mmCIF file of C-alpha atoms in Angstrom:
data_model
loop_
_atom_site.group_PDB
_atom_site.id
_atom_site.type_symbol
_atom_site.label_atom_id
_atom_site.label_comp_id
_atom_site.label_asym_id
_atom_site.label_seq_id
_atom_site.Cartn_x
_atom_site.Cartn_y
_atom_site.Cartn_z
ATOM 1 C CA MET A 37 107.261 77.020 80.487
ATOM 2 C CA GLU A 38 106.259 80.473 79.376
ATOM 3 C CA ASP A 39 104.537 80.864 76.050
ATOM 4 C CA HIS A 40 105.453 84.029 74.215
ATOM 5 C CA SER A 41 102.553 83.543 71.833
ATOM 6 C CA ILE A 42 100.089 84.528 74.559
ATOM 7 C CA PRO A 43 98.847 88.047 73.813
ATOM 8 C CA ASP A 44 100.060 90.726 76.200
ATOM 9 C CA ILE A 45 96.484 91.847 76.803
ATOM 10 C CA ILE A 46 95.732 88.462 78.384
ATOM 11 C CA VAL A 47 98.906 88.616 80.456
ATOM 12 C CA GLY A 48 97.742 92.047 81.594
ATOM 13 C CA ARG A 49 94.522 90.625 83.028
ATOM 14 C CA LEU A 50 96.202 87.895 85.090
ATOM 15 C CA PRO A 51 97.312 90.313 87.852
ATOM 16 C CA LEU A 52 93.699 91.487 88.130
ATOM 17 C CA TYR A 53 92.508 87.903 88.550
ATOM 18 C CA LEU A 54 95.187 87.300 91.159
ATOM 19 C CA ARG A 55 94.189 90.406 93.075
ATOM 20 C CA GLY A 56 90.500 89.507 92.949
ATOM 21 C CA LEU A 57 91.207 85.990 94.192
ATOM 22 C CA LEU A 58 93.338 87.277 97.064
ATOM 23 C CA TYR A 59 90.473 89.485 98.230
ATOM 24 C CA LEU A 60 88.077 86.538 98.124
ATOM 25 C CA SER A 61 90.604 84.490 100.076
ATOM 26 C CA GLN A 62 90.934 87.249 102.696
ATOM 27 C CA GLU A 63 87.168 87.105 103.086
ATOM 28 C CA GLY A 64 87.546 83.463 104.073
ATOM 29 C CA ARG A 65 86.366 81.994 100.794
ATOM 30 C CA SER A 66 87.963 78.823 99.408
ATOM 31 C CA VAL A 67 86.085 78.309 96.136
ATOM 32 C CA THR A 68 84.825 80.747 93.511
ATOM 33 C CA SER A 69 83.426 80.771 89.966
ATOM 34 C CA SER A 70 84.361 82.696 86.851
ATOM 35 C CA GLN A 71 80.936 84.304 87.205
ATOM 36 C CA GLU A 72 81.593 85.605 90.709
ATOM 37 C CA LEU A 73 85.169 86.675 89.991
ATOM 38 C CA GLY A 74 83.960 88.401 86.836
ATOM 39 C CA GLU A 75 81.339 90.395 88.697
ATOM 40 C CA ARG A 76 83.978 91.543 91.174
ATOM 41 C CA LEU A 77 86.321 92.665 88.450
ATOM 42 C CA GLY A 78 83.938 93.926 85.804
ATOM 43 C CA ILE A 79 85.201 91.298 83.345
ATOM 44 C CA SER A 80 82.927 88.722 81.719
ATOM 45 C CA ALA A 81 82.979 85.150 83.029
ATOM 46 C CA ALA A 82 83.589 83.890 79.485
ATOM 47 C CA GLN A 83 86.647 86.128 79.163
ATOM 48 C CA ILE A 84 88.097 84.839 82.436
ATOM 49 C CA ARG A 85 87.566 81.199 81.448
ATOM 50 C CA LYS A 86 89.069 81.819 78.023
ATOM 51 C CA ASP A 87 92.100 83.654 79.443
ATOM 52 C CA LEU A 88 92.836 81.017 82.084
ATOM 53 C CA SER A 89 92.412 78.168 79.588
ATOM 54 C CA GLN A 90 95.518 79.500 77.800
ATOM 55 C CA PHE A 91 97.589 78.382 80.767
ATOM 56 C CA GLY A 92 95.971 75.086 81.733
ATOM 57 C CA GLU A 93 92.938 73.512 83.370
ATOM 58 C CA PHE A 94 92.335 75.276 86.687
ATOM 59 C CA GLY A 95 88.733 74.487 87.532
ATOM 60 C CA LYS A 96 86.091 71.881 86.891
ATOM 61 C CA GLN A 97 82.821 72.709 85.227
ATOM 62 C CA GLY A 98 80.178 73.045 87.892
ATOM 63 C CA THR A 99 82.543 73.089 90.888
ATOM 64 C CA GLY A 100 84.430 76.307 90.161
ATOM 65 C CA TYR A 101 87.988 77.268 91.061
ATOM 66 C CA LYS A 102 89.827 76.367 94.249
ATOM 67 C CA ILE A 103 91.077 79.813 95.217
ATOM 68 C CA ASP A 104 94.346 78.837 96.930
ATOM 69 C CA TYR A 105 95.316 76.572 94.066
ATOM 70 C CA LEU A 106 94.552 79.177 91.399
ATOM 71 C CA VAL A 107 96.401 81.862 93.397
ATOM 72 C CA ALA A 108 99.482 79.620 93.563
ATOM 73 C CA GLN A 109 99.279 78.870 89.837
ATOM 74 C CA LEU A 110 98.889 82.531 88.871
ATOM 75 C CA ARG A 111 101.828 83.471 91.082
ATOM 76 C CA GLN A 112 103.947 80.904 89.261
ATOM 77 C CA ILE A 113 102.810 82.076 85.844
ATOM 78 C CA LEU A 114 103.526 85.710 86.760
ATOM 79 C CA HIS A 115 106.849 84.815 88.414
ATOM 80 C CA VAL A 116 105.946 86.377 91.727
ATOM 81 C CA THR A 117 106.585 83.348 93.934
ATOM 82 C CA GLN A 118 109.899 85.108 94.589
ATOM 83 C CA VAL A 119 110.380 88.667 95.863
ATOM 84 C CA TRP A 120 111.681 91.085 93.215
ATOM 85 C CA GLU A 121 113.720 93.946 94.579
ATOM 86 C CA ILE A 122 113.103 97.371 93.100
ATOM 87 C CA ILE A 123 115.146 100.531 92.681
ATOM 88 C CA VAL A 124 113.284 103.843 92.807
ATOM 89 C CA VAL A 125 114.808 106.754 90.884
ATOM 90 C CA GLY A 126 113.470 110.141 91.936
ATOM 91 C CA ALA A 127 112.608 110.993 95.530
ATOM 92 C CA GLY A 128 109.992 113.679 94.898
ATOM 93 C CA ASP A 129 106.343 113.284 95.886
ATOM 94 C CA ILE A 130 105.675 110.245 93.726
ATOM 95 C CA GLY A 131 108.999 108.537 94.464
ATOM 96 C CA SER A 132 108.519 109.090 98.182
ATOM 97 C CA ALA A 133 104.990 107.704 98.034
ATOM 98 C CA ILE A 134 106.313 104.563 96.334
ATOM 99 C CA ALA A 135 109.122 104.194 98.854
ATOM 100 C CA ARG A 136 106.603 104.333 101.711
ATOM 101 C CA TYR A 137 103.930 102.231 99.950
ATOM 102 C CA GLN A 138 102.878 99.249 102.056
ATOM 103 C CA GLY A 139 101.116 97.453 99.218
ATOM 104 C CA PHE A 140 104.116 95.655 97.703
ATOM 105 C CA ALA A 141 104.601 93.195 100.571
ATOM 106 C CA ASN A 142 103.074 89.781 99.841
ATOM 107 C CA HIS A 143 102.686 90.634 96.177
ATOM 108 C CA GLY A 144 106.190 89.777 95.069
ATOM 109 C CA PHE A 145 107.970 93.131 95.360
ATOM 110 C CA ALA A 146 110.090 95.122 97.768
ATOM 111 C CA VAL A 147 111.705 98.512 97.320
ATOM 112 C CA ARG A 148 115.411 98.128 98.022
ATOM 113 C CA MET A 149 116.971 101.548 97.295
ATOM 114 C CA VAL A 150 115.933 105.106 96.465
ATOM 115 C CA PHE A 151 118.048 107.481 94.357
ATOM 116 C CA ASP A 152 117.982 111.136 93.393
ATOM 117 C CA ASN A 153 120.412 113.566 91.779
ATOM 118 C CA ASN A 154 119.277 116.608 93.768
ATOM 119 C CA PRO A 155 121.809 117.518 96.518
ATOM 120 C CA ALA A 156 118.956 118.912 98.631
ATOM 121 C CA VAL A 157 117.316 115.470 98.695
ATOM 122 C CA ILE A 158 120.308 113.122 98.849
ATOM 123 C CA GLY A 159 120.777 111.857 102.388
ATOM 124 C CA ILE A 160 117.258 112.534 103.652
ATOM 125 C CA GLU A 161 115.100 109.701 105.000
ATOM 126 C CA VAL A 162 112.109 108.551 102.967
ATOM 127 C CA GLY A 163 110.175 105.826 104.726
ATOM 128 C CA ASN A 164 112.809 103.241 105.666
ATOM 129 C CA PHE A 165 115.290 104.475 103.083
ATOM 130 C CA THR A 166 118.069 107.027 102.918
ATOM 131 C CA VAL A 167 118.023 108.720 99.520
ATOM 132 C CA GLN A 168 121.269 107.884 97.725
ATOM 133 C CA ASP A 169 123.215 109.859 95.159
ATOM 134 C CA ALA A 170 122.235 108.856 91.612
ATOM 135 C CA VAL A 171 125.926 108.995 90.726
ATOM 136 C CA ILE A 172 126.274 105.445 92.103
ATOM 137 C CA LEU A 173 123.068 104.168 90.439
ATOM 138 C CA SER A 174 124.746 102.016 87.773
ATOM 139 C CA GLN A 175 127.167 100.536 90.257
ATOM 140 C CA ALA A 176 124.346 99.685 92.687
ATOM 141 C CA ILE A 177 122.327 97.930 89.972
ATOM 142 C CA GLN A 178 125.322 95.895 88.862
ATOM 143 C CA GLU A 179 126.311 94.928 92.395
ATOM 144 C CA THR A 180 122.816 93.909 93.488
ATOM 145 C CA GLY A 181 121.670 92.398 90.188
ATOM 146 C CA ILE A 182 118.331 94.172 90.577
ATOM 147 C CA LYS A 183 116.207 93.913 87.417
ATOM 148 C CA ILE A 184 113.269 96.246 88.130
ATOM 149 C CA ALA A 185 113.260 100.032 88.490
ATOM 150 C CA MET A 186 110.670 102.755 88.913
ATOM 151 C CA ILE A 187 111.242 106.099 87.268
ATOM 152 C CA ALA A 188 109.721 109.005 89.174
ATOM 153 C CA VAL A 189 111.733 111.918 87.789
ATOM 154 C CA PRO A 190 110.559 114.879 85.671
ATOM 155 C CA ALA A 191 109.710 114.052 82.048
ATOM 156 C CA SER A 192 112.743 115.981 80.816
ATOM 157 C CA GLN A 193 115.103 113.628 82.673
ATOM 158 C CA ALA A 194 113.252 110.343 82.231
ATOM 159 C CA GLN A 195 114.795 109.113 78.970
ATOM 160 C CA ALA A 196 118.343 109.744 80.216
ATOM 161 C CA VAL A 197 117.550 107.861 83.434
ATOM 162 C CA ALA A 198 116.024 104.987 81.447
ATOM 163 C CA ASP A 199 119.121 104.743 79.231
ATOM 164 C CA LYS A 200 121.332 104.544 82.302
ATOM 165 C CA LEU A 201 119.120 101.923 83.956
ATOM 166 C CA VAL A 202 119.013 99.719 80.867
ATOM 167 C CA GLU A 203 122.760 99.976 80.372
ATOM 168 C CA ALA A 204 123.287 98.824 83.961
ATOM 169 C CA GLY A 205 121.062 95.768 83.510
ATOM 170 C CA ILE A 206 117.475 96.787 84.372
ATOM 171 C CA LYS A 207 114.912 94.689 82.451
ATOM 172 C CA ALA A 208 111.598 96.156 83.619
ATOM 173 C CA ILE A 209 110.706 99.802 84.197
ATOM 174 C CA LEU A 210 107.584 101.186 85.817
ATOM 175 C CA ASN A 211 107.507 104.713 84.428
ATOM 176 C CA TYR A 212 105.683 107.486 86.309
ATOM 177 C CA ALA A 213 107.074 110.254 84.099
ATOM 178 C CA PRO A 214 104.567 111.497 81.500
ATOM 179 C CA ILE A 215 106.702 110.546 78.502
ATOM 180 C CA SER A 216 107.022 107.478 76.278
ATOM 181 C CA LEU A 217 110.409 105.856 76.865
ATOM 182 C CA ASN A 218 112.492 104.321 74.111
ATOM 183 C CA VAL A 219 114.058 101.079 75.310
ATOM 184 C CA PRO A 220 115.677 98.172 73.470
ATOM 185 C CA SER A 221 113.665 94.999 72.870
ATOM 186 C CA GLY A 222 113.878 92.686 75.855
ATOM 187 C CA VAL A 223 113.285 95.589 78.252
ATOM 188 C CA HIS A 224 109.709 96.022 79.428
ATOM 189 C CA VAL A 225 108.042 99.318 80.258
ATOM 190 C CA GLN A 226 104.713 99.997 81.895
ATOM 191 C CA ASN A 227 103.502 103.580 82.160
ATOM 192 C CA ILE A 228 101.548 105.036 85.029
ATOM 193 C CA ASP A 229 100.294 108.396 83.896
ATOM 194 C CA PRO A 230 97.158 109.857 85.464
ATOM 195 C CA VAL A 231 96.466 112.126 82.472
ATOM 196 C CA THR A 232 96.304 109.180 80.072
ATOM 197 C CA HIS A 233 93.953 107.302 82.377
ATOM 198 C CA LEU A 234 91.742 110.356 82.860
ATOM 199 C CA GLN A 235 91.496 111.094 79.157
ATOM 200 C CA ARG A 236 90.403 107.543 78.532
ATOM 201 C CA MET A 237 87.379 108.263 80.737
ATOM 202 C CA THR A 238 86.514 111.779 79.542
ATOM 203 C CA TYR A 239 85.924 110.262 76.111
ATOM 204 C CA TYR A 240 82.770 108.743 77.596
ATOM 205 C CA LEU A 241 81.632 111.811 79.559
ATOM 206 C CA MET B 2 79.189 112.599 67.771
ATOM 207 C CA GLU B 3 80.681 109.893 69.883
ATOM 208 C CA ASP B 4 80.420 106.343 68.697
ATOM 209 C CA HIS B 5 79.950 103.841 71.488
ATOM 210 C CA SER B 6 80.725 100.989 69.129
ATOM 211 C CA ILE B 7 84.420 101.917 69.159
ATOM 212 C CA PRO B 8 86.276 99.394 71.326
ATOM 213 C CA ASP B 9 87.600 100.747 74.604
ATOM 214 C CA ILE B 10 91.070 99.460 73.790
ATOM 215 C CA ILE B 11 91.214 101.882 70.840
ATOM 216 C CA VAL B 12 89.934 104.731 72.990
ATOM 217 C CA GLY B 13 92.694 103.840 75.448
ATOM 218 C CA ARG B 14 95.371 104.431 72.835
ATOM 219 C CA LEU B 15 94.153 107.887 71.784
ATOM 220 C CA PRO B 16 95.642 109.633 74.860
ATOM 221 C CA LEU B 17 98.994 108.029 74.009
ATOM 222 C CA TYR B 18 98.802 109.392 70.473
ATOM 223 C CA LEU B 19 97.885 112.815 71.826
ATOM 224 C CA ARG B 20 100.808 112.769 74.244
ATOM 225 C CA GLY B 21 103.242 111.654 71.547
ATOM 226 C CA LEU B 22 102.036 114.385 69.187
ATOM 227 C CA LEU B 23 102.392 117.041 71.881
ATOM 228 C CA TYR B 24 106.027 116.040 72.430
ATOM 229 C CA LEU B 25 106.699 116.278 68.705
ATOM 230 C CA SER B 26 105.017 119.684 68.654
ATOM 231 C CA GLN B 27 107.162 120.854 71.588
ATOM 232 C CA GLU B 28 110.187 119.835 69.564
ATOM 233 C CA GLY B 29 109.074 122.297 66.908
ATOM 234 C CA ARG B 30 107.728 119.727 64.468
ATOM 235 C CA SER B 31 104.604 120.452 62.423
ATOM 236 C CA VAL B 32 104.134 117.231 60.421
ATOM 237 C CA THR B 33 104.631 113.574 61.356
ATOM 238 C CA SER B 34 103.867 110.102 60.013
ATOM 239 C CA SER B 35 102.227 107.069 61.581
ATOM 240 C CA GLN B 36 105.642 105.424 61.191
ATOM 241 C CA GLU B 37 107.452 108.063 63.245
ATOM 242 C CA LEU B 38 104.739 108.353 65.881
ATOM 243 C CA GLY B 39 104.641 104.574 66.140
ATOM 244 C CA GLU B 40 108.374 104.361 66.741
ATOM 245 C CA ARG B 41 108.076 106.916 69.517
ATOM 246 C CA LEU B 42 105.256 105.054 71.208
ATOM 247 C CA GLY B 43 106.176 101.450 70.546
ATOM 248 C CA ILE B 44 102.943 100.940 68.581
ATOM 249 C CA SER B 45 102.884 99.810 64.940
ATOM 250 C CA ALA B 46 102.206 102.377 62.232
ATOM 251 C CA ALA B 47 99.423 100.161 60.873
ATOM 252 C CA GLN B 48 97.727 100.114 64.271
ATOM 253 C CA ILE B 49 97.857 103.909 64.538
ATOM 254 C CA ARG B 50 96.409 104.379 61.047
ATOM 255 C CA LYS B 51 93.670 101.826 61.755
ATOM 256 C CA ASP B 52 92.771 103.393 65.100
ATOM 257 C CA LEU B 53 92.616 106.938 63.743
ATOM 258 C CA SER B 54 90.580 105.849 60.712
ATOM 259 C CA GLN B 55 87.759 104.965 63.141
ATOM 260 C CA PHE B 56 87.312 108.671 63.803
ATOM 261 C CA GLY B 57 87.829 110.205 60.367
ATOM 262 C CA GLU B 58 90.430 111.090 57.797
ATOM 263 C CA PHE B 59 93.286 112.925 59.522
ATOM 264 C CA GLY B 60 96.202 112.597 57.126
ATOM 265 C CA LYS B 61 96.923 112.174 53.461
ATOM 266 C CA GLN B 62 98.841 109.225 52.134
ATOM 267 C CA GLY B 63 102.396 110.310 51.506
ATOM 268 C CA THR B 64 102.163 113.660 53.309
ATOM 269 C CA GLY B 65 101.527 112.455 56.860
ATOM 270 C CA TYR B 66 99.623 114.137 59.674
ATOM 271 C CA LYS B 67 99.561 117.852 60.437
ATOM 272 C CA ILE B 68 100.389 117.716 64.134
ATOM 273 C CA ASP B 69 98.411 120.769 65.328
ATOM 274 C CA TYR B 70 95.324 119.639 63.461
ATOM 275 C CA LEU B 71 95.487 116.090 64.757
ATOM 276 C CA VAL B 72 96.110 117.347 68.317
ATOM 277 C CA ALA B 73 93.009 119.542 68.083
ATOM 278 C CA GLN B 74 90.944 116.666 66.703
ATOM 279 C CA LEU B 75 92.085 114.228 69.388
ATOM 280 C CA ARG B 76 91.335 116.797 72.108
ATOM 281 C CA GLN B 77 87.806 117.098 70.735
ATOM 282 C CA ILE B 78 87.323 113.357 70.517
ATOM 283 C CA LEU B 79 88.605 112.891 74.089
ATOM 284 C CA HIS B 80 86.582 115.873 75.364
ATOM 285 C CA VAL B 81 89.595 117.670 76.781
ATOM 286 C CA THR B 82 89.105 120.981 74.978
ATOM 287 C CA GLN B 83 87.561 122.036 78.306
ATOM 288 C CA VAL B 84 89.182 121.816 81.756
ATOM 289 C CA TRP B 85 87.686 119.115 83.963
ATOM 290 C CA GLU B 86 87.883 119.843 87.675
ATOM 291 C CA ILE B 87 88.862 116.980 89.939
ATOM 292 C CA ILE B 88 88.243 116.085 93.573
ATOM 293 C CA VAL B 89 90.970 114.146 95.379
ATOM 294 C CA VAL B 90 89.872 111.920 98.261
ATOM 295 C CA GLY B 91 92.689 110.897 100.591
ATOM 296 C CA ALA B 92 95.550 113.239 101.495
ATOM 297 C CA GLY B 93 98.221 110.639 102.256
ATOM 298 C CA ASP B 94 101.388 110.277 100.209
ATOM 299 C CA ILE B 95 99.641 109.469 96.934
ATOM 300 C CA GLY B 96 96.839 111.999 97.372
ATOM 301 C CA SER B 97 99.356 114.714 98.235
ATOM 302 C CA ALA B 98 101.479 113.839 95.220
ATOM 303 C CA ILE B 99 98.414 114.198 92.978
ATOM 304 C CA ALA B 100 97.432 117.489 94.579
ATOM 305 C CA ARG B 101 100.912 118.872 93.892
ATOM 306 C CA TYR B 102 101.254 117.290 90.436
ATOM 307 C CA GLN B 103 102.072 119.876 87.753
ATOM 308 C CA GLY B 104 101.278 117.573 84.850
ATOM 309 C CA PHE B 105 97.514 118.154 84.638
ATOM 310 C CA ALA B 106 97.729 121.735 83.343
ATOM 311 C CA ASN B 107 97.279 121.979 79.561
ATOM 312 C CA HIS B 108 95.974 118.420 79.421
ATOM 313 C CA GLY B 109 92.383 119.152 80.340
ATOM 314 C CA PHE B 110 92.405 118.679 84.112
ATOM 315 C CA ALA B 111 92.790 120.668 87.332
ATOM 316 C CA VAL B 112 92.563 119.502 90.917
ATOM 317 C CA ARG B 113 89.953 121.639 92.671
ATOM 318 C CA MET B 114 89.635 120.197 96.203
ATOM 319 C CA VAL B 115 91.299 117.656 98.487
ATOM 320 C CA PHE B 116 89.457 115.711 101.198
ATOM 321 C CA ASP B 117 90.372 113.367 104.029
ATOM 322 C CA ASN B 118 88.538 111.939 107.056
ATOM 323 C CA ASN B 119 91.569 111.937 109.348
ATOM 324 C CA PRO B 120 91.379 114.808 111.905
ATOM 325 C CA ALA B 121 95.198 114.926 111.952
ATOM 326 C CA VAL B 122 95.233 115.780 108.250
ATOM 327 C CA ILE B 123 92.133 117.984 107.879
ATOM 328 C CA GLY B 124 93.165 121.630 107.689
ATOM 329 C CA ILE B 125 96.772 121.105 106.647
ATOM 330 C CA GLU B 126 98.085 122.587 103.407
ATOM 331 C CA VAL B 127 98.901 120.253 100.521
ATOM 332 C CA GLY B 128 100.294 122.117 97.534
ATOM 333 C CA ASN B 129 97.830 124.944 96.941
ATOM 334 C CA PHE B 130 95.000 123.204 98.802
ATOM 335 C CA THR B 131 93.723 123.046 102.354
ATOM 336 C CA VAL B 132 92.615 119.490 103.134
ATOM 337 C CA GLN B 133 88.870 119.546 103.819
ATOM 338 C CA ASP B 134 86.778 117.295 106.026
ATOM 339 C CA ALA B 135 85.306 114.384 104.041
ATOM 340 C CA VAL B 136 82.042 114.971 105.916
ATOM 341 C CA ILE B 137 81.198 117.691 103.381
ATOM 342 C CA LEU B 138 82.313 115.642 100.361
ATOM 343 C CA SER B 139 78.834 114.915 98.951
ATOM 344 C CA GLN B 140 77.726 118.484 99.425
ATOM 345 C CA ALA B 141 80.845 119.824 97.694
ATOM 346 C CA ILE B 142 80.333 117.540 94.690
ATOM 347 C CA GLN B 143 76.705 118.549 94.338
ATOM 348 C CA GLU B 144 77.435 122.265 94.687
ATOM 349 C CA THR B 145 80.313 122.296 92.208
ATOM 350 C CA GLY B 146 78.925 119.727 89.768
ATOM 351 C CA ILE B 147 82.349 118.109 89.563
ATOM 352 C CA LYS B 148 82.222 114.791 87.670
ATOM 353 C CA ILE B 149 85.717 113.344 88.216
ATOM 354 C CA ALA B 150 87.315 112.087 91.436
ATOM 355 C CA MET B 151 90.536 110.377 92.418
ATOM 356 C CA ILE B 152 90.484 107.844 95.224
ATOM 357 C CA ALA B 153 93.724 107.694 97.189
ATOM 358 C CA VAL B 154 92.521 106.078 100.424
ATOM 359 C CA PRO B 155 93.427 102.677 101.910
ATOM 360 C CA ALA B 156 91.877 99.672 100.134
ATOM 361 C CA SER B 157 89.612 98.973 103.099
ATOM 362 C CA GLN B 158 87.896 102.363 102.697
ATOM 363 C CA ALA B 159 87.893 102.645 98.919
ATOM 364 C CA GLN B 160 84.542 100.990 98.126
ATOM 365 C CA ALA B 161 82.686 103.081 100.716
ATOM 366 C CA VAL B 162 84.270 106.245 99.309
ATOM 367 C CA ALA B 163 83.355 105.193 95.756
ATOM 368 C CA ASP B 164 79.725 104.596 96.783
ATOM 369 C CA LYS B 165 79.556 108.052 98.305
ATOM 370 C CA LEU B 166 81.148 109.698 95.266
ATOM 371 C CA VAL B 167 78.799 107.980 92.822
ATOM 372 C CA GLU B 168 75.755 108.859 94.896
ATOM 373 C CA ALA B 169 76.808 112.510 94.848
ATOM 374 C CA GLY B 170 77.149 112.552 91.060
ATOM 375 C CA ILE B 171 80.723 111.543 90.187
ATOM 376 C CA LYS B 172 80.916 109.847 86.759
ATOM 377 C CA ALA B 173 84.616 108.994 86.459
ATOM 378 C CA ILE B 174 86.970 107.652 89.133
ATOM 379 C CA LEU B 175 90.724 107.292 88.954
ATOM 380 C CA ASN B 176 91.360 104.655 91.603
ATOM 381 C CA TYR B 177 94.767 104.427 93.304
ATOM 382 C CA ALA B 178 93.575 101.959 95.953
ATOM 383 C CA PRO B 179 94.607 98.352 95.209
ATOM 384 C CA ILE B 180 91.053 97.026 95.005
ATOM 385 C CA SER B 181 88.494 96.548 92.232
ATOM 386 C CA LEU B 182 85.606 98.950 92.737
ATOM 387 C CA ASN B 183 81.998 98.057 92.053
ATOM 388 C CA VAL B 184 80.222 100.952 90.381
ATOM 389 C CA PRO B 185 76.958 101.204 88.466
ATOM 390 C CA SER B 186 76.996 101.259 84.661
ATOM 391 C CA GLY B 187 77.519 104.773 83.392
ATOM 392 C CA VAL B 188 80.314 105.368 85.916
ATOM 393 C CA HIS B 189 83.843 104.849 84.620
ATOM 394 C CA VAL B 190 86.770 103.579 86.649
ATOM 395 C CA GLN B 191 90.442 103.440 85.766
ATOM 396 C CA ASN B 192 92.822 101.740 88.174
ATOM 397 C CA ILE B 193 96.372 102.828 88.880
ATOM 398 C CA ASP B 194 97.974 100.043 90.848
ATOM 399 C CA PRO B 195 101.758 99.615 90.711
ATOM 400 C CA VAL B 196 101.566 95.927 91.718
ATOM 401 C CA THR B 197 99.357 95.057 88.744
ATOM 402 C CA HIS B 198 101.676 96.889 86.360
ATOM 403 C CA LEU B 199 104.761 95.229 87.853
ATOM 404 C CA GLN B 200 103.281 91.724 87.673
ATOM 405 C CA ARG B 201 102.472 92.270 84.034
ATOM 406 C CA MET B 202 106.218 92.691 83.444
ATOM 407 C CA THR B 203 107.566 89.946 85.700
ATOM 408 C CA TYR B 204 105.658 87.468 83.541
ATOM 409 C CA TYR B 205 108.291 88.164 80.892
ATOM 410 C CA LEU B 206 111.339 88.117 83.190
#
């Protein structure tokens, strides 16, 4: 089904295509072109056609893409036809923002539990969640079988948290701590670090 | 000085190298190798050497890189020897987290002002900032000459905010709203969207 020979950079663009298509769909559109989608996303039409062709034949020359069909296909390719539950570790500003974030619904994700190791934070309500003691983190992951976690703890604690998560069975980590995590192969990490993103732009300023 | 022929994907890795080097420096190290840095970052040594060679000769074969020197060079290349002031638009959970974020100091950035258009939020304190009325946003940008903004408003408002920012002189936008922004050429956008990052990992699960 899934082809591991497809470069990660192409995989990384699929969520952008999916998002762009969903916006077009919300606007009541049923058909689009690689040209139009490309203009929305700032990606060339040729790149979009080339990327999608890696996964199959999704549109006909001259008639464009049926949006609903392509959305369904991309959701299958990205494995977000199901809802993935997520554990959030760290209930500071960032962790709380994630716990309250409304944007996961309908995109394949739902926060399930929020943990912290700070006694002053354990037990408080964050959005719809009561912050739980990180002491039971491993147990909770094993009992629920949850595979995805977000790390929103200080950089100094992030690697230790990641080690614990991986040991308990987590396979994908969204890392908000400004540090590169070492994880075994087979575990996926994506970093969200505003400094890195900003520096990528100041290069051009 | 700056070479626009260098692919953006290479530019995008330079902040990661800088971050990795700073951690090594904090650990008291003064010399490193592309091999060691690569292991830290999950990037091949060959890739690091190839990327850096685009910008000059930073290390000698066999002796590795002097960390302080390479840090200084990367800061110059990325234009973060100065401190860039930042305007935050949107004082919800994400905007507040950014305003309170301690990780910008020493990396070339400082939040200067926080804006919102919600009367319930205008005037409240967020970290060290008083949330200001977005009505004076354009004026504030023009008076301060600030070039970088972060958008942390709902998706439905993000494009209108971006238009206003660009018109007032903003040249780089870090976008937390889950929508692709249309901006004129010469304005740079980086998106931070947890859904996109998560979907990039579920592909492999």
